[in-house]
Short mmCIF file of C-alpha atoms in Angstrom, two decimals:
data_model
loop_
_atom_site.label_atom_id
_atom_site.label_comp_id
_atom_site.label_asym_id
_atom_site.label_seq_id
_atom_site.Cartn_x
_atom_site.Cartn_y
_atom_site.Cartn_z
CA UNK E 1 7.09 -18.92 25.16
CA UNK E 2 6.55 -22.80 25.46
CA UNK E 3 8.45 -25.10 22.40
CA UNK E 4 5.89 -27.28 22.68
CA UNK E 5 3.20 -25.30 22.02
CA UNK E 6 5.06 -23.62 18.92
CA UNK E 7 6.04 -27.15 17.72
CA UNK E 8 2.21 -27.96 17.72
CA UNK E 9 1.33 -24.84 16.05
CA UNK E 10 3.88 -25.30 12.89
CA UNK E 11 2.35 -27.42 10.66
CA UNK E 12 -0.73 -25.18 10.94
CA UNK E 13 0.91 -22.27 10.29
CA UNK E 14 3.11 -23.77 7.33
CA UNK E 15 -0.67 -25.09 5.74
CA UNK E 16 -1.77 -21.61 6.53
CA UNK E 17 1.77 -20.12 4.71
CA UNK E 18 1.46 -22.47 1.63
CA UNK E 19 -2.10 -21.10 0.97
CA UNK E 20 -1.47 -17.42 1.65
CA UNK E 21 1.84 -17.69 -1.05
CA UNK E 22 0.15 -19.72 -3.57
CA UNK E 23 -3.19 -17.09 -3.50
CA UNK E 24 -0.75 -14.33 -2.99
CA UNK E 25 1.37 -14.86 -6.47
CA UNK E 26 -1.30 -15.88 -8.51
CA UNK E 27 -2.43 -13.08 -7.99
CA UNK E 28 0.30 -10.81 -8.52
CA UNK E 29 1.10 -12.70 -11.84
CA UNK E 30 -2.53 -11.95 -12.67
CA UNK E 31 -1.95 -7.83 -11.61
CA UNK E 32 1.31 -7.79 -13.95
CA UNK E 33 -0.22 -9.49 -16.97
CA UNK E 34 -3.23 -6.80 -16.29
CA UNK E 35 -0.43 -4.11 -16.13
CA UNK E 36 1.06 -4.57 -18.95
CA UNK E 37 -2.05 -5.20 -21.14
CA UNK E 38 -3.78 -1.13 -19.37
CA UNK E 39 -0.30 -0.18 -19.77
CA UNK E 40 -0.10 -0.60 -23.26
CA UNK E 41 -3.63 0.52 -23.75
CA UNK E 42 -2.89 3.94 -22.48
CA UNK E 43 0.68 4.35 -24.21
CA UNK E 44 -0.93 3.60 -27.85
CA UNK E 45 -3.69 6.05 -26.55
CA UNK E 46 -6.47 3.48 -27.76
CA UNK E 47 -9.53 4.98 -27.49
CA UNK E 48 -12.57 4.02 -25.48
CA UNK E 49 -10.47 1.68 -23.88
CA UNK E 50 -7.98 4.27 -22.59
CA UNK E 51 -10.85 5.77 -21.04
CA UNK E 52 -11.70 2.55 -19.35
CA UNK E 53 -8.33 1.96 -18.32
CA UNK E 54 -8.43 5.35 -16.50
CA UNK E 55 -11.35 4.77 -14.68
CA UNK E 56 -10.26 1.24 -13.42
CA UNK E 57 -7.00 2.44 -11.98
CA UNK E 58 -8.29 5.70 -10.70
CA UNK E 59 -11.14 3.14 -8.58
CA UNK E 60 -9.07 0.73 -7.40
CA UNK E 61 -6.21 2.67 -6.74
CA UNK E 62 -8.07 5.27 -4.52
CA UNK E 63 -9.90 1.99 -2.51
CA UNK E 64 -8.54 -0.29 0.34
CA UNK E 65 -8.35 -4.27 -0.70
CA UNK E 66 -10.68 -4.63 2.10
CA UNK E 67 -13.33 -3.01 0.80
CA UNK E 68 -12.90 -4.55 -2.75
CA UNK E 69 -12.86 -7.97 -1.34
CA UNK E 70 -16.59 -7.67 0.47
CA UNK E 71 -17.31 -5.88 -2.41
CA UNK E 72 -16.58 -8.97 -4.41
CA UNK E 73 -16.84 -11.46 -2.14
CA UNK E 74 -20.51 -10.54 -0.10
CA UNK E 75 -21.44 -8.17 -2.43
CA UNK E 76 -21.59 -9.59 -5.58
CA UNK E 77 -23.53 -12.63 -4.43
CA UNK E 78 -26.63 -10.76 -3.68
CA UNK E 79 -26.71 -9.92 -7.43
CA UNK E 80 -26.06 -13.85 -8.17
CA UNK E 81 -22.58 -13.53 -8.92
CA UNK E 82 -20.94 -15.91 -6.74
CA UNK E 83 -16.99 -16.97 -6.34
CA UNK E 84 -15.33 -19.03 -4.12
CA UNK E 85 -12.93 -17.34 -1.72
CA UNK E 86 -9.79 -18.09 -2.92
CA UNK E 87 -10.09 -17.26 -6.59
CA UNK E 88 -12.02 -14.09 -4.66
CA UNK E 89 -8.80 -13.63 -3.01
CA UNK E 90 -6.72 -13.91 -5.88
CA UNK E 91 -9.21 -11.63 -8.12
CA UNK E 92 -8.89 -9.11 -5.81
CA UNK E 93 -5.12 -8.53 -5.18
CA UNK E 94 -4.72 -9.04 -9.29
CA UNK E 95 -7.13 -6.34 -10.01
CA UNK E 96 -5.65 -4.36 -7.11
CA UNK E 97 -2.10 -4.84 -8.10
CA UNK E 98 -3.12 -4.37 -11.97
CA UNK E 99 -4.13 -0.82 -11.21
CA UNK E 100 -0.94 -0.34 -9.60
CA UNK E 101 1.38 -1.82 -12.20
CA UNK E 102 -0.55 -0.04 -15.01
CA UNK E 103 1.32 2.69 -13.29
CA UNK E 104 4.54 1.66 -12.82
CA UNK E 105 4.87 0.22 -16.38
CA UNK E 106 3.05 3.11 -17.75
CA UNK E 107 5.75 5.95 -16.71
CA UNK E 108 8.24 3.71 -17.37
CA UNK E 109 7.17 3.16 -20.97
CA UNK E 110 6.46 7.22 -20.71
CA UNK E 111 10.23 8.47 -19.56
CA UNK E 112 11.54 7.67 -22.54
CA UNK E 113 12.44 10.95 -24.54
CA UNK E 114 10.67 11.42 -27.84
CA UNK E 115 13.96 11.49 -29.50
CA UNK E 116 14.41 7.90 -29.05
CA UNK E 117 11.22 7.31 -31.24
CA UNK E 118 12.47 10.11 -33.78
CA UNK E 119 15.90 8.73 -34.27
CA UNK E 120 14.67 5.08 -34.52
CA UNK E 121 12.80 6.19 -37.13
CA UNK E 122 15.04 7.81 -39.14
CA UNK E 123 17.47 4.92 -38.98
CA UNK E 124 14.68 3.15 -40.71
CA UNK E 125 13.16 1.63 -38.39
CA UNK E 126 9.80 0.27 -38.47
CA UNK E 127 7.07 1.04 -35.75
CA UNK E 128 7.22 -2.89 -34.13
CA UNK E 129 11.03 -2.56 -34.45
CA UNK E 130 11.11 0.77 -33.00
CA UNK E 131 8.71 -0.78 -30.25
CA UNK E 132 10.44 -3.92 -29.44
CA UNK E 133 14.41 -3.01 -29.45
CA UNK E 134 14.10 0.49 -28.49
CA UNK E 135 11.02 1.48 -26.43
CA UNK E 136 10.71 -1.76 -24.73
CA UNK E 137 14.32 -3.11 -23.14
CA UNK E 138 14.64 0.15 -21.76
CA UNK E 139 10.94 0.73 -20.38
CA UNK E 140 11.51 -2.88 -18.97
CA UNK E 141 14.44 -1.11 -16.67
CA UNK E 142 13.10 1.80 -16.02
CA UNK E 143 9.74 -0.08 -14.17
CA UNK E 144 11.32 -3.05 -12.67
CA UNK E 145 12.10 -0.63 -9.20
CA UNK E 146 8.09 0.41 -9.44
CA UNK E 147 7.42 -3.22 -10.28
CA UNK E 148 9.43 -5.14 -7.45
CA UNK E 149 8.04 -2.40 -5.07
CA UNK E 150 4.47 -3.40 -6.17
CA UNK E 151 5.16 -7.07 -5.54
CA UNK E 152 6.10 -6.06 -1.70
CA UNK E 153 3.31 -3.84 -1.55
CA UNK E 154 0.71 -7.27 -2.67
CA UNK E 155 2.51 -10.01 -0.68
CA UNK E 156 2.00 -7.44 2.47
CA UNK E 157 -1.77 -7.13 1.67
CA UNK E 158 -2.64 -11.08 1.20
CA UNK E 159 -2.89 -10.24 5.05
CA UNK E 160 -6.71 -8.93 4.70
CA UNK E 161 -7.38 -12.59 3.31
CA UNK E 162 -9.08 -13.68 6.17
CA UNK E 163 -12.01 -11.31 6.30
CA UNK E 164 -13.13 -12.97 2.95
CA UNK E 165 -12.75 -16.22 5.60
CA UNK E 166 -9.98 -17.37 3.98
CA UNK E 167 -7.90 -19.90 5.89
CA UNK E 168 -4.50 -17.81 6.08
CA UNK E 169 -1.65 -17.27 8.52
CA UNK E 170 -4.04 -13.83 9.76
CA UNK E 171 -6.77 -16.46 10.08
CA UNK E 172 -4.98 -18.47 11.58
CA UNK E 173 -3.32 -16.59 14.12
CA UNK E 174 -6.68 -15.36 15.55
CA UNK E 175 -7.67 -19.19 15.71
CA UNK E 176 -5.68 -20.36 17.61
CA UNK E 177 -5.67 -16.96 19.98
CA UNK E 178 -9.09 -17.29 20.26
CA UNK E 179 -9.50 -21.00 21.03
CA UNK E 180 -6.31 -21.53 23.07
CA UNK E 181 -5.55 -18.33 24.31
CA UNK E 182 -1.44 -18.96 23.40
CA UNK E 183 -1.02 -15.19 22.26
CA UNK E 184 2.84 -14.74 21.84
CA UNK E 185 3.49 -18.26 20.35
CA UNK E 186 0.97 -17.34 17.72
CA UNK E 187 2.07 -13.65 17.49
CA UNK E 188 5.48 -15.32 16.93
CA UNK E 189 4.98 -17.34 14.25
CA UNK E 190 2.72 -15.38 12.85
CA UNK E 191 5.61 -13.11 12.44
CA UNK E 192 8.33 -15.89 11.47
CA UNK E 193 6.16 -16.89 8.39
CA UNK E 194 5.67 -13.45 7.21
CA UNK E 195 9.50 -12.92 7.39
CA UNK E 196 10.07 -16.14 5.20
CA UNK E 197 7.47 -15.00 2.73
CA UNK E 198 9.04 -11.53 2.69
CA UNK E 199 12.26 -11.34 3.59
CA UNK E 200 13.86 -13.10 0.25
CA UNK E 201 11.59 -11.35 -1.49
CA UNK E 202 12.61 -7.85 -0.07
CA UNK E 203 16.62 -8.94 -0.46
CA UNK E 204 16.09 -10.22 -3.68
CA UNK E 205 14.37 -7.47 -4.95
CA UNK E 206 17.52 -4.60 -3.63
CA UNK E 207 19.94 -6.86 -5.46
CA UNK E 208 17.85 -6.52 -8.80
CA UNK E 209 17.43 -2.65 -8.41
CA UNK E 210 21.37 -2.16 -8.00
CA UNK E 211 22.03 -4.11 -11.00
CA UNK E 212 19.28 -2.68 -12.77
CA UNK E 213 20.74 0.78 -11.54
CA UNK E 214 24.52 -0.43 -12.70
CA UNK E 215 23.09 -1.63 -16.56
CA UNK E 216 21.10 1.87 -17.11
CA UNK E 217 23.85 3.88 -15.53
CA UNK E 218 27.08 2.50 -14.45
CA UNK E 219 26.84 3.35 -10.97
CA UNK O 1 -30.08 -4.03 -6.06
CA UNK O 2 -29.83 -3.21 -2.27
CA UNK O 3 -29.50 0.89 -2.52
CA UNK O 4 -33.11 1.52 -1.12
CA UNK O 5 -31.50 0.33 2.67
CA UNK O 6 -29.84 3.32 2.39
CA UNK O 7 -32.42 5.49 3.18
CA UNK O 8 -34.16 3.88 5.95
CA UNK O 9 -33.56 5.42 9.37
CA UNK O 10 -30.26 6.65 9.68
CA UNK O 11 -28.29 4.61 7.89
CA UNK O 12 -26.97 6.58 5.33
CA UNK O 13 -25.79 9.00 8.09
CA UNK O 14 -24.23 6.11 10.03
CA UNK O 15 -21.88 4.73 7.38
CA UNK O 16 -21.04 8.27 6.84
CA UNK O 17 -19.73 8.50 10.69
CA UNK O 18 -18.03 5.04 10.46
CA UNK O 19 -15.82 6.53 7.88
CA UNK O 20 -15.71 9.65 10.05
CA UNK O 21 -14.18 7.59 12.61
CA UNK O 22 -11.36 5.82 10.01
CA UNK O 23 -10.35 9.49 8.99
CA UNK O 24 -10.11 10.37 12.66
CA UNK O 25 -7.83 8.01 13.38
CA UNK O 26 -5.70 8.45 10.03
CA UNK O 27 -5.48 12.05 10.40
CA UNK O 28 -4.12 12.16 13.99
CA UNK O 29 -1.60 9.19 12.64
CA UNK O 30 -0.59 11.26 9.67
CA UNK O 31 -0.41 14.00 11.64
CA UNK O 32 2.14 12.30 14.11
CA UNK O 33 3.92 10.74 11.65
CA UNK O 34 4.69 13.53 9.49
CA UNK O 35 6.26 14.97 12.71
CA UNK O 36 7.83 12.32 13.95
CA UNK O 37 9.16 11.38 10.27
CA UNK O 38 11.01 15.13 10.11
CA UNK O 39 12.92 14.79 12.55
CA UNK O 40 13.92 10.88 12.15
CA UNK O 41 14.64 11.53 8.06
CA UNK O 42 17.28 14.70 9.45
CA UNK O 43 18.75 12.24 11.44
CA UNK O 44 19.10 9.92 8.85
CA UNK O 45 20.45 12.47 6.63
CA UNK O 46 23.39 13.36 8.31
CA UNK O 47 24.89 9.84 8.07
CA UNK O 48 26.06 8.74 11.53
CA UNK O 49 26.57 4.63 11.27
CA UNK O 50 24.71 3.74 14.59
CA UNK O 51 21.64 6.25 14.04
CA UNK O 52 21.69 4.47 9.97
CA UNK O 53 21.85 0.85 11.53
CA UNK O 54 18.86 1.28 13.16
CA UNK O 55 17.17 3.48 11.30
CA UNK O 56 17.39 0.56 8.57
CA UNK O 57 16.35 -2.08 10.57
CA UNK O 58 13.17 0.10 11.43
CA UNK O 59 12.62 0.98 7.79
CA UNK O 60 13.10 -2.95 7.05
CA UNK O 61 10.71 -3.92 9.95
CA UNK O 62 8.08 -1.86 8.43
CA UNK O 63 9.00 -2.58 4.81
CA UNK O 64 7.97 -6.21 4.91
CA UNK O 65 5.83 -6.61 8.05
CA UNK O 66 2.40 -6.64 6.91
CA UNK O 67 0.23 -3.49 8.71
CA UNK O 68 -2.30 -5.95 10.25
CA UNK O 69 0.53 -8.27 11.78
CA UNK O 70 1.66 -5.19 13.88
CA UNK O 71 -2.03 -4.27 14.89
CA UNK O 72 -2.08 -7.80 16.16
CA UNK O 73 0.73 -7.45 17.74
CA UNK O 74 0.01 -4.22 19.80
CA UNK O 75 -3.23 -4.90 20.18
CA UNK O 76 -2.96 -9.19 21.36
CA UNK O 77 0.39 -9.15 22.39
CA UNK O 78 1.27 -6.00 24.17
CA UNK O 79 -1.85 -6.23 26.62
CA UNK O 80 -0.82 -10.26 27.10
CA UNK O 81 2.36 -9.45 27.52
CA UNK O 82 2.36 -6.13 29.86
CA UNK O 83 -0.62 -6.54 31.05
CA UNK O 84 -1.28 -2.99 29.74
CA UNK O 85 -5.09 -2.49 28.61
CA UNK O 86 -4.76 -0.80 24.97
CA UNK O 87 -8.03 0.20 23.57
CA UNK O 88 -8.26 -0.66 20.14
CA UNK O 89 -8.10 3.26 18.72
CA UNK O 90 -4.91 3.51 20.76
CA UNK O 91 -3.38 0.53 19.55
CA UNK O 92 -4.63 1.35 15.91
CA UNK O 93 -2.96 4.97 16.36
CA UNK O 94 0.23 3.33 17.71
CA UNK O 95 0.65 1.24 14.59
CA UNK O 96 -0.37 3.78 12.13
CA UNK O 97 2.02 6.03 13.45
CA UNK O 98 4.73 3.79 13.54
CA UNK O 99 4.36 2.29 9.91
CA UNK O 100 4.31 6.07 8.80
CA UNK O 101 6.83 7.35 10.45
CA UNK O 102 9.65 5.15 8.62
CA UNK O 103 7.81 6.34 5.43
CA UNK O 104 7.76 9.71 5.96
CA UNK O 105 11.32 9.78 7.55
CA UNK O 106 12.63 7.62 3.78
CA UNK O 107 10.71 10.30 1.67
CA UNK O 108 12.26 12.95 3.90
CA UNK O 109 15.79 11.56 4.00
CA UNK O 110 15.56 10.96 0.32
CA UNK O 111 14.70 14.45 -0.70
CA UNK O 112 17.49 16.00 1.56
CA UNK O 113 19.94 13.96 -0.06
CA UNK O 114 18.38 14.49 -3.89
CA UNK O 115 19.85 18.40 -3.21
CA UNK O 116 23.16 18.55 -4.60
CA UNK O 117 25.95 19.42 -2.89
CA UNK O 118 27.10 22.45 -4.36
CA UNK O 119 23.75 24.20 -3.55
CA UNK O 120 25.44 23.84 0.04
CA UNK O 121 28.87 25.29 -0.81
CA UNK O 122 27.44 27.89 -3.01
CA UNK O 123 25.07 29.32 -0.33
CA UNK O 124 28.78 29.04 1.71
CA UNK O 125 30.56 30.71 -0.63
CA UNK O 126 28.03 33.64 -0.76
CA UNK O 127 28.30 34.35 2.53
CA UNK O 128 25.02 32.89 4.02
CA UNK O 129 25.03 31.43 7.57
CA UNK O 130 24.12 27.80 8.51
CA UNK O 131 20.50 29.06 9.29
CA UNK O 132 19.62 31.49 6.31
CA UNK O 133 21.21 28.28 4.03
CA UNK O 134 18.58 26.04 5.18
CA UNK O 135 15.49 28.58 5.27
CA UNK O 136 16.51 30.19 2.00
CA UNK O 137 17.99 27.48 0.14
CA UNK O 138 17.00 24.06 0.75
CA UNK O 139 13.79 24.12 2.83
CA UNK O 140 12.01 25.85 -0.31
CA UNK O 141 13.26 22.95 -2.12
CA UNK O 142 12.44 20.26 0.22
CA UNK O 143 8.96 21.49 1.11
CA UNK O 144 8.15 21.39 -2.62
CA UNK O 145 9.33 18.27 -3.36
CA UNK O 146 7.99 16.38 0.21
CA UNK O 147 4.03 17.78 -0.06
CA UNK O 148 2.89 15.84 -3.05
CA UNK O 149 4.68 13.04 -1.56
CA UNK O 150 3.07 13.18 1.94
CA UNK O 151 -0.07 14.09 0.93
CA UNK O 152 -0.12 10.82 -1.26
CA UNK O 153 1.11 9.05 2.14
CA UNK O 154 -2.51 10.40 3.50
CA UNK O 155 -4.68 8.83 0.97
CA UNK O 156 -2.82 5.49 1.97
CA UNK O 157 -3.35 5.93 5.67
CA UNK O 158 -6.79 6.77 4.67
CA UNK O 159 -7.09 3.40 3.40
CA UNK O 160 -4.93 1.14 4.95
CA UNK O 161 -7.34 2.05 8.57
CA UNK O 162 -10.08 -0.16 6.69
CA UNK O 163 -8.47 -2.84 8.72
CA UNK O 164 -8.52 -1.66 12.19
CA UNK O 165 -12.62 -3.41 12.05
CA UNK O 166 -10.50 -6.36 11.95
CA UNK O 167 -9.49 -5.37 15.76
CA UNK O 168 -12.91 -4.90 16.18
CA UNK O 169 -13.20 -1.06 15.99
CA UNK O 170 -16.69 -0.06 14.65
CA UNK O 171 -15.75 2.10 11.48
CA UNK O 172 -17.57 2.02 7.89
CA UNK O 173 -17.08 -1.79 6.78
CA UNK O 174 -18.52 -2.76 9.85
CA UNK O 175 -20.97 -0.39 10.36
CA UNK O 176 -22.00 -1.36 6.73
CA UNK O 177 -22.37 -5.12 8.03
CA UNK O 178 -24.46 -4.41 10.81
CA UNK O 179 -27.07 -2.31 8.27
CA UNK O 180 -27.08 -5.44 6.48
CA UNK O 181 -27.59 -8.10 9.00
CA UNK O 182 -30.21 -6.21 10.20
CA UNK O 183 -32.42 -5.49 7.32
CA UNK O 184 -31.43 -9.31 6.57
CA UNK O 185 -35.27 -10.42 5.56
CA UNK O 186 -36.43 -7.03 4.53
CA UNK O 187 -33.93 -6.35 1.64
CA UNK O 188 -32.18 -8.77 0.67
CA UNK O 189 -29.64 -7.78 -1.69
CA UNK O 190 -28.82 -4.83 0.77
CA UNK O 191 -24.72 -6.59 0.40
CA UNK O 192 -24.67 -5.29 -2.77
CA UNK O 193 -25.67 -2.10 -2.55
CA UNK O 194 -23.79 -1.51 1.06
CA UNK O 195 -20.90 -2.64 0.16
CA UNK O 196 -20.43 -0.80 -3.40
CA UNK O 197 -21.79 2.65 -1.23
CA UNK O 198 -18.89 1.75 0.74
CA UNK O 199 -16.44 1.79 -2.43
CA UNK O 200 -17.81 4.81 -3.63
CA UNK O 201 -17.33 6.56 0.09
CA UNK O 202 -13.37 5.26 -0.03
CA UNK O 203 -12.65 6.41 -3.38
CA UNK O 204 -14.91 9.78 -2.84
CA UNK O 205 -12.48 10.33 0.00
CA UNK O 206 -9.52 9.27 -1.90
CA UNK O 207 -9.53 10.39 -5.17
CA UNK O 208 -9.39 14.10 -4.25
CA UNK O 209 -6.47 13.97 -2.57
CA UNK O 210 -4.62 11.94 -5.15
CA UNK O 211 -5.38 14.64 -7.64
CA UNK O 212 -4.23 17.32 -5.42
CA UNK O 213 -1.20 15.77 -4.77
CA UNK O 214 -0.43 14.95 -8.46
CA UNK O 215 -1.68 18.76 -9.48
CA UNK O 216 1.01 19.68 -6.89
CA UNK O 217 3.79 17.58 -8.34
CA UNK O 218 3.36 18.46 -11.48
CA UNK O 219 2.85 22.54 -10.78
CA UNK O 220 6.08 22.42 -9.48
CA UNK O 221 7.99 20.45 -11.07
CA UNK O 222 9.68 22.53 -12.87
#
């Protein structure tokens, strides 16, 4: 491996890491505000749009990002839809990640026992109450494991970005294998960057499920 | 809209057989990981430090190393490196295999340790030997709890190998492209149409499995 060469190579790759992080969380902040809207849609049991809740996480959870981004990305174009490829990007991975979180927050509003709604109410309680001091703090805990695994889960997949020609650390990996032939210094740092995207996110994320664990169960 | 490219030639029979070839290659990597992940989630189980130490850094390697970052890597670096000539299904296999072995071997390792202790002692207590504990008592258990689980882990092999066309194997995406570029003039919109045929195949191929495996869970749950 030749310092040089990786010295050249940084500021491309950090470009290539700023873009890939910025697309990458927009469009998990996009998935979770999806979640939690088709979350609460199923757990009021709204109809109609329960159904169309179903069908949206049953599609895109049972198909590869890949495919949704040329979907969306060559495919829609030929009906005269056209997007450019980083809100493509970012589309994709939120609706993606929505159909996963729908999930996560969706058994986690789910696993609490009926008796919690019962009691509530016979304290008095009103429904939005009932919803919003009882329901909700605890479906909050109960999801944030599902939730922080989901966030892995996206942040791994922004890797497909470059099929959609995206300029990421994937794209630009190949690059600069392709034009200068240097494959282990861009292996390398293809690697370092995707351990500083994911690596505080990962360590963060344990520390937040033990004390999430020790407030629900003192353990 | 781009559907009537379908049924020129062969082409509806070729997309078919690029996602025969995908499933090929995640069913042999399911198939070794599910072995491989046994036997690495028992050894995980029985809590020696050095076998945990790097069982963890394994599990952590895969947890946040994106899938396509190690097909790179096998398939760039190890023939650069070695000098070793990898075909792209090999090196595809390699990495699918190694990404689900450390999930299998967590899901395994976490359902031997979700069976309480005193199923162990009690087996003891009643006289049962080492063997007849395990093929009485706790393999039922396991084997209930671990086939929704890996059958889900199936469904995401399934479609995680829509990236090996990004290592230049010929499978449905890409078999999908070449259908389009070549009926380029002819039909036009034939992007649309391949590509949501494409969507359809995926979650056709998919979505049975995810209800079997959630029928499963829930049948015996109890």
């Amino acid at each position: 491996m030749d310092p040089d060469i990786l010295r050249s190579y940084i500021p491309m790759f950090s470009e290539a890491f700023l873009l890939t992080v910025r697309i990458g969380w927009i469009g998990i902040l996009i998935s979770l505000a999806l979640g939690i809207l088709c979350a609460f849609i199923l757990y009021f049991r709204i109809p109609a749009a329960s159904f169309l809740v179903k069908c949206y996480v049953e599609l895109f959870r049972n198909t590869p990002l890949l495919v949704q981004l040329f979907f969306i990305y060559y495919g829609l174009p030929a009906l005269g839809i056209r997007i450019s490829a980083e809100v493509c990007g970012a589309l994709g991975l939120g609706l993606l990640g929505g159909s996963y979180m729908t999930e996560s927050i969706r058994s986690g509003l789910e696993a609490i026992p009926y008796i919690h709604t019962e009691s509530a109410l016979s304290l008095g309680m009103s429904r939005s109450q009932l919803f919003s001091s009882v329901i909700l703090p605890q479906a909050f805990y109960i999801s944030i494991p599902g939730i922080i695994a989901n966030v892995i889960f996206l942040l791994k997949e922004t890797s497909v970005f470059s099929a959609i020609s995206l300029m990421d650390l994937m794209f630009r990996a190949k690059d600069l294998i392709g034009l200068y032939y240097n494959t282990t210094e861009s292996l390398f740092l293809l690697v370092v960057f995707y351990v500083i995207m994911l690596l505080p996110v990962s360590v963060a994320g344990s520390v937040i499920e033990k004390k999430v664990r020790y407030r629900m169960f003192g353990d | 809209m781009g559907f009537e490219v379908l049924f020129k030639g062969k082409n509806a029979i070729r997309l078919i057989a690029g996602l025969g070839i995908a499933m090929r290659i995640s069913i042999i990597s399911v198939a070794i990981s599910i072995f491989l992940g046994i036997i690495l989630g028992m050894l995980m189980s029985m809590k020696k430090p050095i076998i945990n130490a790097i069982a963890r850094v394994y599990l952590e390697i895969v947890r946040i190393m994106p899938q396509l970052v190690l097909l790179f890597i096998v398939f760039f670096g190890i023939s650069k490196m070695t000098g070793l000539n990898l075909s792209a299904e090999a090196s595809s296999i390699i990495v699918f295999s190694f990404w689900g072995t450390a999930e299998m071997a967590d899901l395994v390792r976490g359902c031997l340790l979700s069976i309480p202790a005193i199923q162990y002692e009690s087996s003891k207590a009643l006289g049962m030997s080492r063997l007849q504990t395990y093929v009485y008592v706790i393999i039922p258990q396991i084997v209930r709890r671990l086939i929704p689980l890996s059958i889900n882990l199936i469904t995401r092999m399934i479609k995680t190998t829509s990236l090996v066309m990004m290592i230049g194997i010929v499978e449905v995406l890409k078999v999908g492209q070449q259908i389009i570029e070549a009926n380029r003039k002819a039909s036009p919109k034939a992007a649309f149409g391949i590509f949501a045929v494409i969507f359809l195949l995926y979650f056709l191929a998919c979505w049975p499995i995810s209800c079997l495996s959630r029928y499963l869970e829930k049948k015996w749950e109890s």
